[in-house]
Amino acid sequence: MVPLPMAISLAFALFVVSSAMDMSIIGYDATHMTTTDASASSWRTDNELNGMYESWLVKHGKSYNALGEKEKRFEIFKDNLRYIEEHNSGNHSYKLGLNKFADLTNEEYRSGFAGAIPKRKFNNVRSNRYSPRHGDALPDFVDWRSKGAVAAVKTQGSCGASWAFSAIGAVEGINQIVTGELITLSEQQLVDCDTSNYGCDGGFITDAFDFIIKNGGIDTDKDYPYTGKDEKCDTSKKNRNVVSIDSYEYLLEESESALQKAVANQPISAGIDINSRDFMLYDSGIFSGLCGNLLLIFCFRGS
């Protein structure tokens, strides 16, 4: 593909993923069970629980090879199911469900999927371009998916590359707004080639933007596909710059109005704390649960 000459400015609100631990469940053992938990028959029958578990295993293609692992996962599954049903019986804006993480403790989920942030680094690229001004008429709702600026949902798997997915999503969005064409781009190129970040061990969105700027652009995910693990940088594809940007900026901290104004103009990049048990088991609705100790700006809650 021929590189697209363009000067694109990205605006994003950065929320650093916190390593704060949600104490709702740290690991699974017998001490986590309540008196009520000790007797499944007071809640659901053994046959019903076994049937739900077997159906869940089939749906998510799960199998376990280690001796006793299936039984261990079943106990965790039951604990999560009880938590889900207790939550869903309350008056909340979102529902929990038996998603693919339902056989994991929250500690396992955090260590395997949340991604690590090995350093804290912020630059000084602040902007008041989206500061609220008198007379601003801001929409209450903007769906950039319906405008063709958001690609289909991508899955990072067990690689802690959320920083790369967030950065790429913002670049894809602003490129579509400028050119009218939605081109899906390569997270794997960032994982492999952006040495300022740490690949599957975590990273920063700003460093990803810096890499794209210094590299002169980024390749497509079709040409440089995602593998979900750290690979050697493919230098031949590294220089196939299909989409480029020339700048980015932070929104002003602690201003929901500035965020609202920015989102009215373009998709933005944001990081949130996904460590909580509610987020792990999220199924539907507008998430308004525990956001953890976010280190910058404010707690963002989205659907």
Coordinates of N, CA and C in Angstrom, one line a residue, residues 14-221:
L14 N -5.2 10.2 29.3 CA -4.5 9.0 29.7 C -4.8 8.7 31.2
F15 N -5.3 7.5 31.4 CA -5.5 7.0 32.8 C -4.6 5.9 32.9
V16 N -3.6 6.0 33.9 CA -2.7 4.9 34.0 C -3.3 3.7 34.7
V17 N -3.0 2.5 34.2 CA -3.5 1.3 34.8 C -2.9 1.1 36.1
S18 N -3.7 1.0 37.1 CA -3.2 0.9 38.5 C -2.9 -0.6 38.8
S19 N -1.9 -0.8 39.7 CA -1.6 -2.1 40.1 C -2.3 -2.4 41.5
A20 N -3.2 -1.4 41.9 CA -3.9 -1.6 43.1 C -4.7 -2.9 43.1
M21 N -4.7 -3.6 44.2 CA -5.4 -4.9 44.3 C -6.8 -4.7 44.8
D22 N -7.8 -5.4 44.1 CA -9.1 -5.4 44.6 C -9.2 -6.6 45.5
M23 N -9.5 -6.3 46.8 CA -9.4 -7.3 47.8 C -10.7 -8.2 47.8
S24 N -11.5 -8.1 46.8 CA -12.7 -9.0 46.8 C -12.4 -10.4 46.7
I25 N -11.3 -10.7 45.9 CA -10.7 -12.1 45.9 C -9.3 -12.0 45.5
I26 N -8.4 -12.6 46.2 CA -7.0 -12.5 45.9 C -6.5 -13.8 45.3
G27 N -6.9 -14.9 45.8 CA -6.6 -16.3 45.3 C -7.6 -17.2 45.8
Y28 N -7.7 -18.4 45.3 CA -8.7 -19.3 45.8 C -8.1 -20.3 46.7
D29 N -8.7 -20.5 47.8 CA -8.5 -21.7 48.7 C -9.8 -21.7 49.6
A30 N -9.8 -22.7 50.5 CA -10.9 -22.9 51.3 C -11.3 -21.7 52.2
T31 N -10.3 -20.9 52.5 CA -10.6 -19.8 53.4 C -11.5 -18.7 52.8
H32 N -11.6 -18.7 51.5 CA -12.4 -17.8 50.8 C -13.9 -18.1 50.8
M33 N -14.2 -19.3 51.2 CA -15.6 -19.8 51.2 C -16.3 -19.4 52.5
T34 N -17.5 -18.9 52.3 CA -18.3 -18.6 53.5 C -19.0 -19.8 54.0
T35 N -19.7 -19.7 55.1 CA -20.4 -20.9 55.6 C -21.5 -21.3 54.6
T36 N -22.1 -20.4 54.0 CA -23.1 -20.7 53.0 C -22.5 -21.4 51.8
D37 N -21.3 -20.9 51.4 CA -20.6 -21.5 50.2 C -20.3 -23.0 50.5
A38 N -20.1 -23.4 51.7 CA -19.7 -24.7 52.0 C -20.7 -25.8 51.6
S39 N -21.9 -25.4 51.4 CA -22.9 -26.4 51.0 C -23.6 -25.9 49.7
A40 N -23.2 -26.5 48.6 CA -23.8 -26.1 47.3 C -25.3 -26.4 47.2
S41 N -25.7 -27.4 48.0 CA -27.1 -27.8 47.9 C -28.0 -26.7 48.4
S42 N -27.5 -25.7 49.2 CA -28.3 -24.7 49.7 C -28.5 -23.6 48.7
W43 N -27.8 -23.7 47.6 CA -27.8 -22.7 46.6 C -28.2 -23.3 45.2
R44 N -27.5 -24.2 44.7 CA -27.9 -24.9 43.5 C -27.5 -26.4 43.7
T45 N -28.2 -27.3 43.0 CA -27.9 -28.7 43.1 C -26.5 -29.0 42.5
D46 N -25.9 -30.1 42.9 CA -24.6 -30.5 42.3 C -24.8 -30.8 40.8
N47 N -25.9 -31.4 40.4 CA -26.1 -31.7 39.0 C -26.2 -30.5 38.2
E48 N -26.9 -29.5 38.7 CA -27.1 -28.2 38.0 C -25.7 -27.5 37.8
L49 N -24.9 -27.5 38.9 CA -23.6 -26.8 38.8 C -22.7 -27.5 37.8
N50 N -22.7 -28.9 37.9 CA -21.9 -29.6 37.0 C -22.3 -29.4 35.5
G51 N -23.6 -29.3 35.3 CA -24.1 -29.1 34.0 C -23.7 -27.7 33.5
M52 N -23.8 -26.7 34.3 CA -23.4 -25.4 33.9 C -21.9 -25.3 33.6
Y53 N -21.1 -26.0 34.4 CA -19.7 -26.0 34.2 C -19.3 -26.7 32.9
E54 N -19.9 -27.9 32.7 CA -19.6 -28.6 31.4 C -20.0 -27.8 30.2
S55 N -21.1 -27.1 30.3 CA -21.6 -26.3 29.1 C -20.6 -25.1 28.9
W56 N -20.2 -24.5 30.0 CA -19.2 -23.4 30.0 C -17.9 -23.9 29.3
L57 N -17.4 -25.0 29.7 CA -16.2 -25.6 29.2 C -16.3 -25.7 27.7
V58 N -17.4 -26.3 27.2 CA -17.6 -26.4 25.8 C -17.7 -25.1 25.0
K59 N -18.4 -24.2 25.6 CA -18.6 -22.9 25.0 C -17.3 -22.2 24.8
H60 N -16.4 -22.2 25.8 CA -15.2 -21.5 25.7 C -14.0 -22.4 25.3
G61 N -14.2 -23.6 24.9 CA -13.2 -24.5 24.4 C -12.1 -24.7 25.5
K62 N -12.5 -24.9 26.7 CA -11.6 -25.1 27.8 C -11.3 -26.6 28.0
S63 N -10.1 -26.9 28.3 CA -9.7 -28.3 28.7 C -8.4 -28.1 29.6
Y64 N -8.3 -29.1 30.5 CA -7.2 -29.0 31.5 C -6.4 -30.3 31.5
N65 N -5.1 -30.3 31.5 CA -4.3 -31.5 31.4 C -3.8 -31.9 32.7
A66 N -3.5 -31.0 33.6 CA -2.9 -31.3 34.9 C -3.8 -32.1 35.8
L67 N -3.3 -33.0 36.6 CA -4.1 -33.8 37.4 C -4.8 -32.9 38.5
G68 N -6.1 -33.1 38.6 CA -6.9 -32.3 39.5 C -7.2 -30.9 39.1
E69 N -6.7 -30.4 38.0 CA -6.9 -29.1 37.6 C -8.4 -28.8 37.3
K70 N -9.1 -29.7 36.6 CA -10.5 -29.5 36.3 C -11.3 -29.3 37.6
E71 N -11.0 -30.1 38.6 CA -11.7 -30.0 39.8 C -11.4 -28.6 40.5
K72 N -10.2 -28.2 40.5 CA -9.8 -27.0 41.1 C -10.5 -25.8 40.4
R73 N -10.5 -25.9 39.1 CA -11.2 -24.8 38.3 C -12.7 -24.8 38.6
F74 N -13.2 -25.9 38.8 CA -14.7 -26.0 39.1 C -15.0 -25.3 40.4
E75 N -14.2 -25.4 41.4 CA -14.4 -24.7 42.7 C -14.3 -23.2 42.5
I76 N -13.4 -22.8 41.7 CA -13.2 -21.3 41.4 C -14.4 -20.9 40.6
F77 N -14.8 -21.7 39.6 CA -16.0 -21.4 38.8 C -17.3 -21.2 39.7
K78 N -17.5 -22.1 40.6 CA -18.6 -22.0 41.5 C -18.5 -20.7 42.4
D79 N -17.3 -20.4 42.8 CA -17.2 -19.1 43.6 C -17.5 -17.9 42.8
N80 N -17.0 -17.9 41.6 CA -17.3 -16.8 40.7 C -18.8 -16.7 40.3
L81 N -19.4 -17.9 40.1 CA -20.9 -17.9 39.8 C -21.7 -17.3 41.0
R82 N -21.3 -17.7 42.2 CA -22.1 -17.1 43.3 C -21.9 -15.6 43.4
Y83 N -20.7 -15.1 43.1 CA -20.4 -13.7 43.1 C -21.3 -13.0 42.1
I84 N -21.3 -13.6 40.9 CA -22.1 -13.0 39.8 C -23.5 -12.9 40.1
E85 N -24.1 -14.0 40.7 CA -25.5 -14.0 40.9 C -25.9 -13.0 42.1
E86 N -25.0 -12.9 43.0 CA -25.3 -11.9 44.1 C -25.2 -10.5 43.6
H87 N -24.3 -10.2 42.7 CA -24.2 -8.9 42.1 C -25.5 -8.6 41.2
N88 N -25.8 -9.6 40.4 CA -26.9 -9.4 39.4 C -28.3 -9.3 40.1
S89 N -28.3 -9.7 41.4 CA -29.6 -9.6 42.1 C -29.8 -8.2 42.7
G90 N -28.7 -7.4 42.6 CA -28.8 -6.0 43.1 C -29.2 -5.0 42.0
N91 N -29.3 -3.8 42.4 CA -29.7 -2.7 41.5 C -28.4 -2.0 41.0
H92 N -27.9 -2.6 39.9 CA -26.6 -2.0 39.3 C -26.9 -1.7 37.9
S93 N -26.0 -0.8 37.4 CA -26.1 -0.4 36.0 C -25.5 -1.3 35.0
Y94 N -24.9 -2.4 35.5 CA -24.2 -3.4 34.7 C -24.4 -4.8 35.2
K95 N -24.2 -5.8 34.4 CA -24.4 -7.2 34.8 C -23.1 -7.9 34.6
L96 N -22.9 -8.9 35.5 CA -21.7 -9.8 35.4 C -22.2 -11.1 34.7
G97 N -21.2 -11.9 34.2 CA -21.6 -13.1 33.6 C -20.5 -14.1 33.5
L98 N -20.8 -15.3 33.1 CA -19.8 -16.4 33.0 C -19.0 -16.3 31.7
N99 N -18.1 -15.3 31.7 CA -17.3 -15.1 30.5 C -16.1 -16.0 30.5
K100 N -15.2 -15.8 29.7 CA -14.0 -16.8 29.5 C -13.1 -16.7 30.7
F101 N -13.3 -15.7 31.6 CA -12.4 -15.7 32.8 C -13.0 -16.3 34.0
A102 N -14.1 -17.0 33.9 CA -14.9 -17.4 35.0 C -14.2 -18.6 35.8
D103 N -13.2 -19.2 35.3 CA -12.4 -20.2 36.0 C -11.1 -19.7 36.6
L104 N -11.0 -18.4 36.6 CA -9.8 -17.8 37.2 C -10.1 -17.0 38.5
T105 N -9.1 -17.0 39.4 CA -9.2 -16.1 40.5 C -8.8 -14.7 40.0
N106 N -9.2 -13.7 40.8 CA -8.9 -12.4 40.4 C -7.4 -12.1 40.3
E107 N -6.6 -12.8 41.2 CA -5.2 -12.7 41.2 C -4.6 -13.2 39.9
E108 N -5.1 -14.4 39.4 CA -4.6 -14.9 38.1 C -5.0 -14.0 37.0
Y109 N -6.2 -13.5 37.0 CA -6.6 -12.6 35.9 C -5.7 -11.4 35.9
R110 N -5.4 -10.8 37.0 CA -4.6 -9.6 37.0 C -3.2 -9.8 36.5
S111 N -2.6 -10.9 36.9 CA -1.3 -11.2 36.5 C -1.2 -11.7 35.1
G112 N -2.2 -12.3 34.5 CA -2.2 -12.8 33.2 C -2.8 -12.0 32.1
F113 N -3.7 -11.0 32.5 CA -4.4 -10.3 31.4 C -4.4 -8.8 31.6
A114 N -4.2 -8.3 32.8 CA -4.3 -6.9 33.1 C -3.0 -6.1 32.5
G115 N -1.9 -6.8 32.5 CA -0.7 -6.1 32.0 C 0.0 -5.3 33.0
A116 N 1.3 -5.3 33.0 CA 2.1 -4.6 34.0 C 2.5 -3.3 33.5
I117 N 2.6 -2.3 34.4 CA 3.1 -1.0 34.1 C 4.4 -0.8 34.8
P118 N 5.5 -1.0 34.1 CA 6.8 -1.1 34.8 C 7.4 0.2 35.2
K119 N 6.9 1.3 34.7 CA 7.4 2.6 35.1 C 6.3 3.6 35.0
R120 N 6.5 4.8 35.6 CA 5.5 5.8 35.5 C 6.2 7.0 34.8
K121 N 5.7 7.4 33.7 CA 6.3 8.4 32.9 C 5.2 9.2 32.2
F122 N 5.2 10.5 32.4 CA 4.3 11.4 31.7 C 5.1 12.5 31.0
N123 N 4.7 12.9 29.8 CA 5.4 14.0 29.2 C 4.6 15.3 29.6
N124 N 5.0 16.4 29.0 CA 4.4 17.7 29.4 C 3.5 18.2 28.2
V125 N 3.1 17.3 27.3 CA 2.3 17.8 26.2 C 0.8 18.0 26.6
R126 N 0.6 19.1 27.3 CA -0.8 19.4 27.8 C -1.4 20.3 26.8
S127 N -2.8 20.3 26.8 CA -3.5 21.1 25.8 C -4.7 21.7 26.5
N128 N -5.1 22.9 26.1 CA -6.3 23.5 26.5 C -7.3 23.6 25.3
R129 N -6.9 22.9 24.2 CA -7.7 23.1 23.0 C -9.1 22.6 23.2
Y130 N -9.3 21.7 24.1 CA -10.7 21.2 24.4 C -11.2 21.7 25.7
S131 N -10.6 22.8 26.2 CA -11.2 23.3 27.4 C -12.6 23.9 27.1
P132 N -13.5 23.6 28.0 CA -14.9 24.1 27.8 C -14.9 25.6 27.7
R133 N -15.7 26.1 26.8 CA -15.8 27.6 26.6 C -17.3 27.9 26.5
H134 N -17.6 29.1 26.9 CA -19.0 29.6 26.9 C -19.6 29.5 25.6
G135 N -20.8 28.9 25.5 CA -21.4 28.8 24.2 C -21.2 27.4 23.6
D136 N -20.3 26.6 24.1 CA -20.1 25.2 23.6 C -21.4 24.4 23.6
A137 N -21.8 23.8 22.5 CA -22.9 23.0 22.4 C -22.4 21.5 22.3
L138 N -22.3 20.8 23.4 CA -21.7 19.5 23.4 C -22.7 18.4 23.3
P139 N -22.6 17.4 22.5 CA -23.6 16.3 22.4 C -23.5 15.5 23.7
D140 N -24.6 14.9 24.1 CA -24.6 14.0 25.2 C -24.1 12.7 24.9
F141 N -24.2 12.3 23.6 CA -23.8 11.0 23.1 C -23.2 11.1 21.7
V142 N -22.0 10.4 21.6 CA -21.4 10.2 20.2 C -21.0 8.8 20.1
D143 N -21.4 8.1 19.0 CA -21.0 6.8 18.7 C -20.1 6.8 17.5
W144 N -18.8 6.7 17.7 CA -17.9 6.8 16.6 C -17.9 5.5 15.8
R145 N -18.5 4.4 16.3 CA -18.7 3.2 15.6 C -19.6 3.4 14.4
S146 N -20.7 4.1 14.7 CA -21.7 4.3 13.6 C -21.2 5.3 12.5
K147 N -20.1 6.0 12.9 CA -19.5 6.9 11.9 C -18.4 6.3 11.1
G148 N -18.1 5.0 11.5 CA -17.1 4.2 10.7 C -15.7 4.5 11.2
A149 N -15.5 5.1 12.4 CA -14.2 5.4 12.8 C -13.6 4.4 13.9
V150 N -14.3 3.4 14.2 CA -13.9 2.4 15.2 C -13.9 1.0 14.6
A151 N -12.8 0.3 14.6 CA -12.7 -1.0 14.1 C -13.4 -2.0 15.0
A152 N -13.6 -3.2 14.5 CA -14.2 -4.3 15.3 C -13.3 -4.6 16.5
V153 N -13.9 -5.1 17.5 CA -13.2 -5.4 18.8 C -12.1 -6.4 18.5
K154 N -10.9 -6.1 19.1 CA -9.8 -6.9 19.0 C -9.5 -7.5 20.4
T155 N -8.8 -8.7 20.4 CA -8.5 -9.3 21.7 C -7.0 -9.5 21.8
Q156 N -6.5 -9.0 23.0 CA -5.1 -9.0 23.2 C -4.6 -10.4 23.8
G157 N -5.6 -11.2 24.2 CA -5.2 -12.5 24.8 C -4.5 -12.3 26.1
S158 N -3.5 -13.2 26.4 CA -2.8 -13.2 27.6 C -1.5 -12.3 27.5
C159 N -1.4 -11.5 26.5 CA -0.3 -10.6 26.3 C -0.7 -9.2 26.9
G160 N 0.1 -8.7 27.8 CA -0.3 -7.4 28.4 C 0.0 -6.2 27.5
A161 N -0.6 -6.2 26.3 CA -0.3 -5.2 25.3 C -1.5 -4.2 25.2
S162 N -2.2 -3.9 26.3 CA -3.4 -3.0 26.2 C -2.9 -1.6 25.7
W163 N -1.7 -1.2 26.1 CA -1.1 0.1 25.7 C -1.1 0.2 24.2
A164 N -0.7 -0.9 23.5 CA -0.6 -0.9 22.1 C -2.0 -0.8 21.4
F165 N -2.9 -1.6 22.0 CA -4.3 -1.6 21.4 C -4.9 -0.3 21.6
S166 N -4.7 0.4 22.7 CA -5.3 1.7 22.9 C -4.7 2.7 21.9
A167 N -3.4 2.7 21.8 CA -2.8 3.7 20.9 C -3.2 3.4 19.4
I168 N -3.2 2.2 19.0 CA -3.6 1.9 17.6 C -5.1 2.2 17.4
G169 N -6.0 2.0 18.3 CA -7.4 2.4 18.2 C -7.6 3.9 17.9
A170 N -6.8 4.7 18.6 CA -6.9 6.1 18.4 C -6.4 6.5 17.1
V171 N -5.3 5.9 16.6 CA -4.7 6.3 15.3 C -5.6 5.8 14.2
E172 N -6.2 4.6 14.4 CA -7.2 4.2 13.3 C -8.3 5.2 13.2
G173 N -8.8 5.7 14.4 CA -10.0 6.5 14.4 C -9.7 7.9 13.7
I174 N -8.6 8.5 14.1 CA -8.3 9.8 13.5 C -8.0 9.7 12.0
N175 N -7.3 8.6 11.7 CA -7.0 8.4 10.2 C -8.3 8.3 9.4
Q176 N -9.3 7.6 10.0 CA -10.6 7.5 9.3 C -11.3 8.8 9.1
I177 N -11.2 9.6 10.2 CA -11.9 10.9 10.1 C -11.2 11.8 9.1
V178 N -9.9 11.7 8.9 CA -9.2 12.6 8.0 C -9.3 12.1 6.6
T179 N -9.2 10.7 6.4 CA -9.2 10.2 5.0 C -10.5 9.5 4.6
G180 N -11.4 9.2 5.5 CA -12.6 8.5 5.1 C -12.5 7.0 5.0
E181 N -11.3 6.5 5.3 CA -11.0 5.1 5.2 C -10.6 4.5 6.5
L182 N -11.2 3.5 7.0 CA -10.9 2.8 8.2 C -9.9 1.7 7.9
I183 N -8.6 1.9 8.3 CA -7.5 0.9 8.0 C -7.1 0.4 9.4
T184 N -7.2 -1.0 9.6 CA -6.8 -1.5 10.8 C -5.3 -1.7 10.9
L185 N -4.7 -1.3 12.0 CA -3.2 -1.2 12.1 C -2.6 -2.2 13.0
S186 N -1.3 -2.3 13.0 CA -0.6 -3.4 13.7 C -0.2 -3.1 15.1
E187 N -0.9 -3.7 16.1 CA -0.5 -3.7 17.5 C 0.8 -4.5 17.6
Q188 N 1.0 -5.6 16.8 CA 2.2 -6.4 17.0 C 3.4 -5.7 16.6
Q189 N 3.4 -4.8 15.7 CA 4.6 -4.0 15.4 C 5.0 -3.2 16.6
L190 N 4.1 -2.6 17.3 CA 4.4 -1.9 18.5 C 5.0 -2.9 19.6
V191 N 4.4 -4.0 19.8 CA 4.9 -5.0 20.7 C 6.3 -5.4 20.4
D192 N 6.6 -5.6 19.1 CA 7.9 -6.1 18.7 C 9.0 -5.1 18.6
C193 N 8.6 -3.9 18.1 CA 9.6 -2.9 17.6 C 9.7 -1.7 18.5
D194 N 8.7 -1.4 19.4 CA 8.8 -0.2 20.2 C 9.6 -0.6 21.5
T195 N 10.9 -0.4 21.4 CA 11.8 -0.8 22.6 C 11.7 0.1 23.8
S196 N 11.0 1.3 23.6 CA 10.8 2.1 24.8 C 9.7 1.5 25.7
N197 N 8.9 0.6 25.2 CA 7.9 -0.1 26.0 C 8.4 -1.5 26.2
Y198 N 7.5 -2.4 26.9 CA 7.9 -3.7 27.3 C 7.1 -4.8 26.7
G199 N 6.6 -4.6 25.5 CA 5.9 -5.6 24.8 C 4.7 -6.2 25.6
C200 N 4.7 -7.5 25.8 CA 3.6 -8.1 26.6 C 3.7 -7.9 28.1
D201 N 4.7 -7.3 28.5 CA 4.9 -7.0 30.0 C 4.4 -5.6 30.3
G202 N 3.8 -4.9 29.3 CA 3.2 -3.6 29.6 C 3.9 -2.4 28.9
G203 N 3.3 -1.3 29.0 CA 3.8 -0.1 28.4 C 2.9 1.1 28.5
F204 N 3.4 2.2 27.9 CA 2.7 3.5 27.9 C 2.2 3.9 26.5
I205 N 1.0 4.4 26.5 CA 0.4 4.9 25.3 C 1.2 6.0 24.6
T206 N 1.7 6.9 25.5 CA 2.5 8.0 24.9 C 3.8 7.5 24.2
D207 N 4.4 6.5 24.8 CA 5.6 5.9 24.1 C 5.2 5.3 22.8
A208 N 4.0 4.7 22.7 CA 3.6 4.1 21.4 C 3.4 5.2 20.4
F209 N 2.8 6.3 20.8 CA 2.6 7.4 19.8 C 4.0 8.0 19.4
D210 N 4.9 8.1 20.4 CA 6.2 8.6 20.0 C 6.9 7.7 19.0
F211 N 6.8 6.4 19.2 CA 7.4 5.4 18.3 C 6.8 5.6 16.9
I212 N 5.5 5.7 16.8 CA 4.8 5.9 15.5 C 5.3 7.2 14.8
I213 N 5.5 8.2 15.5 CA 6.0 9.5 15.0 C 7.4 9.4 14.5
K214 N 8.3 8.8 15.4 CA 9.7 8.7 15.0 C 9.9 7.7 13.9
N215 N 9.1 6.7 13.8 CA 9.2 5.6 12.8 C 8.7 6.1 11.4
G216 N 7.9 7.2 11.4 CA 7.3 7.7 10.2 C 6.0 7.1 9.9
G217 N 5.5 6.3 10.8 CA 4.2 5.7 10.6 C 4.1 4.3 11.1
I218 N 3.0 3.5 10.8 CA 2.8 2.2 11.3 C 2.2 1.4 10.2
D219 N 2.4 0.1 10.2 CA 2.0 -0.9 9.2 C 0.5 -1.4 9.5
T220 N -0.1 -2.1 8.6 CA -1.4 -2.7 8.8 C -1.3 -4.0 9.6
D221 N -2.4 -4.3 10.3 CA -2.3 -5.6 11.0 C -2.5 -6.8 10.1

